[in-house]
Short mmCIF file of C-alpha atoms in Angstrom, two decimals:
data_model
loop_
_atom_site.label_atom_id
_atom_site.label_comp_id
_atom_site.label_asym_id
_atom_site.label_seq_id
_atom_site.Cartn_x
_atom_site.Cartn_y
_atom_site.Cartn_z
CA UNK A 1 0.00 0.00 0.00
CA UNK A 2 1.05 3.56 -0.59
CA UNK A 3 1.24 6.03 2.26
CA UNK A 4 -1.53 7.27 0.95
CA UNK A 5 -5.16 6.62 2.47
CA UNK A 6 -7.57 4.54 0.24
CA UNK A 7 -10.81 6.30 0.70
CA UNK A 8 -14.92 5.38 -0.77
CA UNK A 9 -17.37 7.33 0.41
CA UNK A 10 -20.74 6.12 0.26
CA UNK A 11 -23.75 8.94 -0.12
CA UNK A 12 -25.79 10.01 2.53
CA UNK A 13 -28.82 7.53 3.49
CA UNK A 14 -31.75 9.00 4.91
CA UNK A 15 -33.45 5.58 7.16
CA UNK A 16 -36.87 5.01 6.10
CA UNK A 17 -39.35 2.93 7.87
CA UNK A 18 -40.05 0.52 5.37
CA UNK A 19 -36.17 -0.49 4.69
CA UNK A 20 -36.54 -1.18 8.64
CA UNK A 21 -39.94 -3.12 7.98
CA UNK A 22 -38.32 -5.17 5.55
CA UNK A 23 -34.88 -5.85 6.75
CA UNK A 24 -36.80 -6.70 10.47
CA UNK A 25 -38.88 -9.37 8.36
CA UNK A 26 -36.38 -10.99 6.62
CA UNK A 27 -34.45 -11.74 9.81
CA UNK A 28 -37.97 -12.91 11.78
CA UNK A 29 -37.10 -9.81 13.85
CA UNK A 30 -40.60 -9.70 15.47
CA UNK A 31 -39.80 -7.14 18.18
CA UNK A 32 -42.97 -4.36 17.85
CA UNK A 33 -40.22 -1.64 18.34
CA UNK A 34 -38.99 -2.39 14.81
CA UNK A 35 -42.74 -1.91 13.41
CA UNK A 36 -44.92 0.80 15.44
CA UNK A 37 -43.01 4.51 16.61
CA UNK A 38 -44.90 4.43 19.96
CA UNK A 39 -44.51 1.49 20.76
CA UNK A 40 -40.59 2.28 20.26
CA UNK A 41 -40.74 5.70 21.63
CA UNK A 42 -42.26 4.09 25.03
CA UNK A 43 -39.33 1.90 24.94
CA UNK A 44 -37.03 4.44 24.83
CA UNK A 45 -35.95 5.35 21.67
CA UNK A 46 -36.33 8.61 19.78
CA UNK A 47 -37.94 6.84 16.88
CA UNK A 48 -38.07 3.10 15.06
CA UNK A 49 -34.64 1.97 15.93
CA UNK A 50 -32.83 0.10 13.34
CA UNK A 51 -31.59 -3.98 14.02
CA UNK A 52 -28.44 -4.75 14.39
CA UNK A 53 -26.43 -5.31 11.18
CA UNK A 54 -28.94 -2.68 9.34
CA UNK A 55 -25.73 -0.86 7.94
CA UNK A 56 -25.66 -3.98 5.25
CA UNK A 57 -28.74 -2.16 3.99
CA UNK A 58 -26.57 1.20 3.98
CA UNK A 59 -24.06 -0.30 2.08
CA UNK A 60 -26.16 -2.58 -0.43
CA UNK A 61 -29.13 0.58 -1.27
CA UNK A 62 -27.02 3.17 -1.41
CA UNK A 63 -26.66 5.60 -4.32
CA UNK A 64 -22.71 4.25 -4.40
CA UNK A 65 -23.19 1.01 -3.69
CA UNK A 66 -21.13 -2.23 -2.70
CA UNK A 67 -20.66 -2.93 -6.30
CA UNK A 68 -19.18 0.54 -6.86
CA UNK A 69 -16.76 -0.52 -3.97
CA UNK A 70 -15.23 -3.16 -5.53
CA UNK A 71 -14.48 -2.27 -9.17
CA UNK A 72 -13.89 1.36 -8.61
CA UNK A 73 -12.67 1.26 -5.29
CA UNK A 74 -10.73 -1.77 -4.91
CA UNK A 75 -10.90 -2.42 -8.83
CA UNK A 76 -12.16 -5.76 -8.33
CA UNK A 77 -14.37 -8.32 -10.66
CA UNK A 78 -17.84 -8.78 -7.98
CA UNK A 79 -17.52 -12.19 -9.38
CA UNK A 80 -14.61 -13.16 -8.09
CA UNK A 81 -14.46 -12.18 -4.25
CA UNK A 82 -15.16 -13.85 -1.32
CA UNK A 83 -16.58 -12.10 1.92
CA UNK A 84 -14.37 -13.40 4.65
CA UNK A 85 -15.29 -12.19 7.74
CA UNK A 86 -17.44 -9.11 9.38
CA UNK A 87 -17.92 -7.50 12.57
CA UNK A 88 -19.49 -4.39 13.75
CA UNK A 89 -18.90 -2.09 16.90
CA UNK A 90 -22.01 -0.20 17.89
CA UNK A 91 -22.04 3.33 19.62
CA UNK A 92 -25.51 5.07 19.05
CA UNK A 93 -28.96 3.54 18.18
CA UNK A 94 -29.96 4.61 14.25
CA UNK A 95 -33.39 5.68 14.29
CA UNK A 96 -35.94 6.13 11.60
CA UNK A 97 -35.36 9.69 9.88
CA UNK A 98 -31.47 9.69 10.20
CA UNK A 99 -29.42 10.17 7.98
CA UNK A 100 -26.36 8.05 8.02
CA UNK A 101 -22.99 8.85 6.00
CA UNK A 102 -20.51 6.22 5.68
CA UNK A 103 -16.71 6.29 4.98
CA UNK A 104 -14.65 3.01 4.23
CA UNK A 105 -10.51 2.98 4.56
CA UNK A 106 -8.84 0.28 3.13
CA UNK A 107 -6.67 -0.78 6.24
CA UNK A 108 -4.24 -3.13 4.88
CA UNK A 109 -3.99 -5.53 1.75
CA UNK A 110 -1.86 -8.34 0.82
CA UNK A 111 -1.79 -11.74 -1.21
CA UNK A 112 -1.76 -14.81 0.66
CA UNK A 113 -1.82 -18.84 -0.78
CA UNK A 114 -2.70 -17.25 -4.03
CA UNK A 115 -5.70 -15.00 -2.69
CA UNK A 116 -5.88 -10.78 -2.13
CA UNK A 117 -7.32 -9.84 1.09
CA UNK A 118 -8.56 -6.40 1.75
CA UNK A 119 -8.97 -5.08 5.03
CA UNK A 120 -11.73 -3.00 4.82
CA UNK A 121 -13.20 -0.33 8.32
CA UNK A 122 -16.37 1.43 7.35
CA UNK A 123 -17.72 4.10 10.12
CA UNK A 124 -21.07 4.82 10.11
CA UNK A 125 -21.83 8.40 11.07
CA UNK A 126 -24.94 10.36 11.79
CA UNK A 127 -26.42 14.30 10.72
CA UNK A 128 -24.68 15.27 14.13
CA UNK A 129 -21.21 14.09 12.81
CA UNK A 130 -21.46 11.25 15.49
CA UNK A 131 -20.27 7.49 15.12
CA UNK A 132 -23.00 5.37 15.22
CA UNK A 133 -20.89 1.88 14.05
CA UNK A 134 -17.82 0.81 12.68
CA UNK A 135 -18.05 -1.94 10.38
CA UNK A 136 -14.75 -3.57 9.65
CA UNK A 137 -14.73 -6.64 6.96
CA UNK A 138 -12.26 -8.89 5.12
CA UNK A 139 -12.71 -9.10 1.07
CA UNK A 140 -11.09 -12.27 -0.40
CA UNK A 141 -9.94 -11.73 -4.31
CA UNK A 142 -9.69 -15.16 -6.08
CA UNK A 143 -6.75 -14.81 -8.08
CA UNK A 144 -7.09 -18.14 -10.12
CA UNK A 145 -10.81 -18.18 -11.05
CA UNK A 146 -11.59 -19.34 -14.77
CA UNK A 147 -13.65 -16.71 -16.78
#
């Protein structure tokens, strides 16, 4: 890697209620406070809160999305990567009506038993400038994959 940082910016992503609504269903996330604002407001949030992992929807529906990550990011062919590993670190609930900016650094990169691996740290920030997550992930590059 240079000494330069590797930078993507995703756009900013406003958190609807239905992306919420869905992404709760497809996990069989039946927790009310995912469905009805009272009912999460008397919980104790400020609004519908979003699940955990809901930054995959951030990253997948955005107006730069995943796809625009690999091949003009990382300049990688979708086709041929592997995700390796994720985990997230969590610092402020995202609630319906936020809007959520995202910034991924490519930490470190290097070749291994015929394979690039890309280190990638995405923080998730909100319209107050505040981390709300830090998503950091592993992207596998098969180097021997026939076309």
């Amino acid at each position: 890697m240079s000494g330069q940082p590797i930078i993507f910016n995703y756009a900013p992503f406003l958190i609807e209620s239905g992306k919420i609504k869905e992404f709760a269903k497809a996990l069989q996330l039946n927790n009310p406070v995912y469905l009805d604002e009272e009912i999460a407001k008397s919980a104790g949030y400020r609004g519908i809160p979003a699940p955990p992992t809901f930054t995959t929807v951030i990253d997948f529906w955005n107006d730069r999305s995943f796809y625009q990550l690999f091949s003009d990011f990382l300049k990688l062919n979708p086709n041929n990567v592997l995700h390796g590993e994720q985990t997230y670190e969590y610092y402020k609930v995202m609630v319906v009506g936020d809007t959520i900016s995202a910034q991924v650094r490519l930490k470190d990169q290097f070749c291994k038993k015929g394979k690039n691996f890309f280190l990638l740290e995405t923080v998730y920030k909100n319209q107050w400038n505040e981390t709300v997550a830090i998503g950091r992930a592993t992207i596998i590059e098969m180097l021997e994959v026939n076309s």
